[in-house]
Amino acid sequence: MGPVLLQCSLLVVLERRDGAVRTSSLESKSDDLKALLKDEPENTLIVIDDFEIMGGDHALGPVIEEHLRTCRDANGGVLVGCGIDEVAGMYRGVVAQVRKTRTGLVLAPRSSEDGTYLSARLPRSTGGAVPKGRGVMVTTGGWSWVQVPKVD
């Protein structure tokens, strides 16, 4: 199964691509998302862009958290796009679960402090101007600079 896309932004463009299952909106009910995940949850990626619009207390939150636990050692998962400033104020729910994984991509980090949201210590030199698509990939094994190949 392909990704389930929660439409908050331009993800609607991806709905027309091969492998995309469906785009859901913030008005979707938790049962709708559960139905999409029932066949192959361990192979399904949920993509949420602009998570700050959805917020940590959204009705879909518990379903997304359960999916994240289901995919712990599988191919599926949850990809959350959110501004770093917005993440700073979220301490429970989906964001807390994502933080526990200590894995993520911080695009155009503004300072070494941006790594703390994923429990990473970035060098003090972090924060200068970077090309579009440049970021820091954080994993449990450390961090490394990465470049997203297509930025348009």
PDB file of C-alpha atoms in Angstrom:
ATOM      1  CA  MET A   1       0.000   0.000   0.000  1.00  0.00           C
ATOM      2  CA  GLY A   2       1.200   3.520  -0.688  1.00  0.00           C
ATOM      3  CA  PRO A   3       0.989   6.674   1.358  1.00  0.00           C
ATOM      4  CA  VAL A   4      -2.130   8.141   2.912  1.00  0.00           C
ATOM      5  CA  LEU A   5      -1.839  11.900   2.546  1.00  0.00           C
ATOM      6  CA  LEU A   6      -3.453  14.282   4.989  1.00  0.00           C
ATOM      7  CA  GLN A   7      -4.187  17.328   2.871  1.00  0.00           C
ATOM      8  CA  CYS A   8      -3.178  20.551   4.536  1.00  0.00           C
ATOM      9  CA  SER A   9      -1.113  22.027   1.744  1.00  0.00           C
ATOM     10  CA  LEU A  10       0.248  21.064  -1.645  1.00  0.00           C
ATOM     11  CA  LEU A  11       0.068  17.328  -0.918  1.00  0.00           C
ATOM     12  CA  VAL A  12      -2.996  17.214  -3.151  1.00  0.00           C
ATOM     13  CA  VAL A  13      -0.536  17.199  -6.085  1.00  0.00           C
ATOM     14  CA  LEU A  14       0.818  13.851  -4.876  1.00  0.00           C
ATOM     15  CA  GLU A  15      -2.626  12.251  -4.923  1.00  0.00           C
ATOM     16  CA  ARG A  16      -2.368  11.830  -8.674  1.00  0.00           C
ATOM     17  CA  ARG A  17       0.927   9.937  -8.429  1.00  0.00           C
ATOM     18  CA  ASP A  18       1.253   6.154  -8.588  1.00  0.00           C
ATOM     19  CA  GLY A  19       1.091   4.556  -5.176  1.00  0.00           C
ATOM     20  CA  ALA A  20      -0.788   7.350  -3.427  1.00  0.00           C
ATOM     21  CA  VAL A  21      -3.850   5.891  -1.807  1.00  0.00           C
ATOM     22  CA  ARG A  22      -5.844   8.917  -0.872  1.00  0.00           C
ATOM     23  CA  THR A  23      -5.736  12.470   0.277  1.00  0.00           C
ATOM     24  CA  SER A  24      -7.752  13.146   3.398  1.00  0.00           C
ATOM     25  CA  SER A  25      -8.654  16.481   4.863  1.00  0.00           C
ATOM     26  CA  LEU A  26      -8.601  17.748   8.413  1.00  0.00           C
ATOM     27  CA  GLU A  27     -12.351  17.178   8.492  1.00  0.00           C
ATOM     28  CA  SER A  28     -11.817  13.413   8.121  1.00  0.00           C
ATOM     29  CA  LYS A  29     -12.995  11.256  10.972  1.00  0.00           C
ATOM     30  CA  SER A  30     -10.725   8.801  12.762  1.00  0.00           C
ATOM     31  CA  ASP A  31     -12.795   5.888  11.400  1.00  0.00           C
ATOM     32  CA  ASP A  32     -12.045   7.071   7.844  1.00  0.00           C
ATOM     33  CA  LEU A  33      -8.307   6.913   8.491  1.00  0.00           C
ATOM     34  CA  LYS A  34      -8.622   3.541  10.255  1.00  0.00           C
ATOM     35  CA  ALA A  35     -10.413   2.167   7.186  1.00  0.00           C
ATOM     36  CA  LEU A  36      -7.576   3.325   4.919  1.00  0.00           C
ATOM     37  CA  LEU A  37      -4.998   1.678   7.177  1.00  0.00           C
ATOM     38  CA  LYS A  38      -6.740  -1.663   7.716  1.00  0.00           C
ATOM     39  CA  ASP A  39      -5.288  -3.629   4.773  1.00  0.00           C
ATOM     40  CA  GLU A  40      -1.532  -3.113   5.085  1.00  0.00           C
ATOM     41  CA  PRO A  41      -0.781  -0.756   7.967  1.00  0.00           C
ATOM     42  CA  GLU A  42       2.835  -1.877   8.293  1.00  0.00           C
ATOM     43  CA  ASN A  43       3.517  -0.828   4.691  1.00  0.00           C
ATOM     44  CA  THR A  44       1.622   2.468   4.712  1.00  0.00           C
ATOM     45  CA  LEU A  45       3.218   5.870   5.108  1.00  0.00           C
ATOM     46  CA  ILE A  46       1.042   8.683   6.460  1.00  0.00           C
ATOM     47  CA  VAL A  47       2.288  12.067   5.239  1.00  0.00           C
ATOM     48  CA  ILE A  48       1.146  15.165   7.140  1.00  0.00           C
ATOM     49  CA  ASP A  49       2.223  18.577   5.939  1.00  0.00           C
ATOM     50  CA  ASP A  50       1.689  21.745   7.956  1.00  0.00           C
ATOM     51  CA  PHE A  51       1.076  19.727  11.111  1.00  0.00           C
ATOM     52  CA  GLU A  52       0.777  22.934  13.107  1.00  0.00           C
ATOM     53  CA  ILE A  53      -2.567  23.541  11.366  1.00  0.00           C
ATOM     54  CA  MET A  54      -3.766  20.100  12.428  1.00  0.00           C
ATOM     55  CA  GLY A  55      -2.515  20.574  15.960  1.00  0.00           C
ATOM     56  CA  GLY A  56      -1.640  18.072  18.641  1.00  0.00           C
ATOM     57  CA  ASP A  57      -5.199  17.510  19.869  1.00  0.00           C
ATOM     58  CA  HIS A  58      -6.839  16.655  16.543  1.00  0.00           C
ATOM     59  CA  ALA A  59      -9.254  13.691  16.438  1.00  0.00           C
ATOM     60  CA  LEU A  60      -6.938  11.862  14.003  1.00  0.00           C
ATOM     61  CA  GLY A  61      -4.047  12.074  16.476  1.00  0.00           C
ATOM     62  CA  PRO A  62      -4.671   8.791  18.348  1.00  0.00           C
ATOM     63  CA  VAL A  63      -5.006   6.851  15.067  1.00  0.00           C
ATOM     64  CA  ILE A  64      -1.753   8.351  13.772  1.00  0.00           C
ATOM     65  CA  GLU A  65       0.024   7.553  17.066  1.00  0.00           C
ATOM     66  CA  GLU A  66      -1.186   3.941  16.904  1.00  0.00           C
ATOM     67  CA  HIS A  67       0.018   3.705  13.304  1.00  0.00           C
ATOM     68  CA  LEU A  68       3.442   4.976  14.346  1.00  0.00           C
ATOM     69  CA  ARG A  69       3.643   2.227  16.986  1.00  0.00           C
ATOM     70  CA  THR A  70       2.455  -0.395  14.471  1.00  0.00           C
ATOM     71  CA  CYS A  71       5.225   0.572  12.057  1.00  0.00           C
ATOM     72  CA  ARG A  72       8.020   0.624  14.599  1.00  0.00           C
ATOM     73  CA  ASP A  73       9.925  -2.212  12.913  1.00  0.00           C
ATOM     74  CA  ALA A  74       8.165  -2.129   9.541  1.00  0.00           C
ATOM     75  CA  ASN A  75       8.290  -0.215   6.267  1.00  0.00           C
ATOM     76  CA  GLY A  76       5.410   2.155   6.992  1.00  0.00           C
ATOM     77  CA  GLY A  77       5.421   5.153   9.249  1.00  0.00           C
ATOM     78  CA  VAL A  78       4.460   8.766   9.694  1.00  0.00           C
ATOM     79  CA  LEU A  79       6.125  11.729   8.027  1.00  0.00           C
ATOM     80  CA  VAL A  80       5.300  15.042   9.704  1.00  0.00           C
ATOM     81  CA  GLY A  81       6.080  18.421   8.175  1.00  0.00           C
ATOM     82  CA  CYS A  82       5.963  21.309  10.619  1.00  0.00           C
ATOM     83  CA  GLY A  83       7.692  24.568  11.408  1.00  0.00           C
ATOM     84  CA  ILE A  84      10.384  24.276  14.081  1.00  0.00           C
ATOM     85  CA  ASP A  85       8.848  27.091  16.130  1.00  0.00           C
ATOM     86  CA  GLU A  86       5.505  25.303  16.243  1.00  0.00           C
ATOM     87  CA  VAL A  87       7.089  22.019  17.363  1.00  0.00           C
ATOM     88  CA  ALA A  88       8.626  23.763  20.356  1.00  0.00           C
ATOM     89  CA  GLY A  89       5.236  24.106  22.024  1.00  0.00           C
ATOM     90  CA  MET A  90       3.992  20.555  21.395  1.00  0.00           C
ATOM     91  CA  TYR A  91       4.782  18.072  24.144  1.00  0.00           C
ATOM     92  CA  ARG A  92       2.291  15.259  23.649  1.00  0.00           C
ATOM     93  CA  GLY A  93       0.500  13.339  20.958  1.00  0.00           C
ATOM     94  CA  VAL A  94       1.938  12.719  17.516  1.00  0.00           C
ATOM     95  CA  VAL A  95       4.831  15.173  17.927  1.00  0.00           C
ATOM     96  CA  ALA A  96       5.901  13.517  21.188  1.00  0.00           C
ATOM     97  CA  GLN A  97       5.876  10.115  19.480  1.00  0.00           C
ATOM     98  CA  VAL A  98       7.911  11.455  16.558  1.00  0.00           C
ATOM     99  CA  ARG A  99      10.404  13.035  18.957  1.00  0.00           C
ATOM    100  CA  LYS A 100      10.847   9.662  20.683  1.00  0.00           C
ATOM    101  CA  THR A 101      12.011   8.119  17.414  1.00  0.00           C
ATOM    102  CA  ARG A 102      14.892  10.645  17.375  1.00  0.00           C
ATOM    103  CA  THR A 103      14.803  10.517  13.593  1.00  0.00           C
ATOM    104  CA  GLY A 104      13.988  13.358  11.248  1.00  0.00           C
ATOM    105  CA  LEU A 105      15.096  15.985   8.796  1.00  0.00           C
ATOM    106  CA  VAL A 106      15.543  19.602   9.854  1.00  0.00           C
ATOM    107  CA  LEU A 107      15.497  21.728   6.713  1.00  0.00           C
ATOM    108  CA  ALA A 108      17.557  24.930   6.757  1.00  0.00           C
ATOM    109  CA  PRO A 109      18.362  24.822  10.486  1.00  0.00           C
ATOM    110  CA  ARG A 110      18.672  28.307  11.940  1.00  0.00           C
ATOM    111  CA  SER A 111      20.861  27.344  14.887  1.00  0.00           C
ATOM    112  CA  SER A 112      22.375  24.365  16.672  1.00  0.00           C
ATOM    113  CA  GLU A 113      19.335  24.447  18.978  1.00  0.00           C
ATOM    114  CA  ASP A 114      17.086  23.198  16.166  1.00  0.00           C
ATOM    115  CA  GLY A 115      18.488  19.698  16.682  1.00  0.00           C
ATOM    116  CA  THR A 116      17.251  19.510  20.270  1.00  0.00           C
ATOM    117  CA  TYR A 117      13.719  18.686  19.109  1.00  0.00           C
ATOM    118  CA  LEU A 118      15.092  15.353  17.897  1.00  0.00           C
ATOM    119  CA  SER A 119      17.569  14.960  20.791  1.00  0.00           C
ATOM    120  CA  ALA A 120      20.522  15.811  18.547  1.00  0.00           C
ATOM    121  CA  ARG A 121      23.495  18.029  19.314  1.00  0.00           C
ATOM    122  CA  LEU A 122      24.326  19.993  16.195  1.00  0.00           C
ATOM    123  CA  PRO A 123      27.566  21.965  15.864  1.00  0.00           C
ATOM    124  CA  ARG A 124      27.552  25.597  16.950  1.00  0.00           C
ATOM    125  CA  SER A 125      28.374  26.602  13.387  1.00  0.00           C
ATOM    126  CA  THR A 126      24.914  25.441  12.263  1.00  0.00           C
ATOM    127  CA  GLY A 127      22.617  28.245  11.210  1.00  0.00           C
ATOM    128  CA  GLY A 128      24.309  30.027   8.348  1.00  0.00           C
ATOM    129  CA  ALA A 129      22.738  30.499   4.949  1.00  0.00           C
ATOM    130  CA  VAL A 130      22.232  27.215   3.092  1.00  0.00           C
ATOM    131  CA  PRO A 131      21.018  26.370  -0.417  1.00  0.00           C
ATOM    132  CA  LYS A 132      17.350  25.411  -0.927  1.00  0.00           C
ATOM    133  CA  GLY A 133      16.712  21.827   0.106  1.00  0.00           C
ATOM    134  CA  ARG A 134      19.709  21.654   2.471  1.00  0.00           C
ATOM    135  CA  GLY A 135      19.127  20.161   5.877  1.00  0.00           C
ATOM    136  CA  VAL A 136      20.360  17.998   8.695  1.00  0.00           C
ATOM    137  CA  MET A 137      19.276  14.354   8.798  1.00  0.00           C
ATOM    138  CA  VAL A 138      19.077  13.188  12.395  1.00  0.00           C
ATOM    139  CA  THR A 139      19.045   9.501  13.348  1.00  0.00           C
ATOM    140  CA  THR A 140      19.736   7.597  16.531  1.00  0.00           C
ATOM    141  CA  GLY A 141      23.295   7.177  15.238  1.00  0.00           C
ATOM    142  CA  GLY A 142      23.995  10.898  14.842  1.00  0.00           C
ATOM    143  CA  TRP A 143      23.415  13.545  12.206  1.00  0.00           C
ATOM    144  CA  SER A 144      24.648  14.455   8.743  1.00  0.00           C
ATOM    145  CA  TRP A 145      24.112  17.211   6.216  1.00  0.00           C
ATOM    146  CA  VAL A 146      21.846  16.222   3.326  1.00  0.00           C
ATOM    147  CA  GLN A 147      20.623  17.873   0.153  1.00  0.00           C
ATOM    148  CA  VAL A 148      17.120  17.240  -1.159  1.00  0.00           C
ATOM    149  CA  PRO A 149      17.718  16.725  -4.900  1.00  0.00           C
ATOM    150  CA  LYS A 150      14.586  18.454  -6.215  1.00  0.00           C
ATOM    151  CA  VAL A 151      13.302  21.617  -4.592  1.00  0.00           C
ATOM    152  CA  ASP A 152      10.759  23.036  -7.046  1.00  0.00           C
TER     153      ASP A 152
END
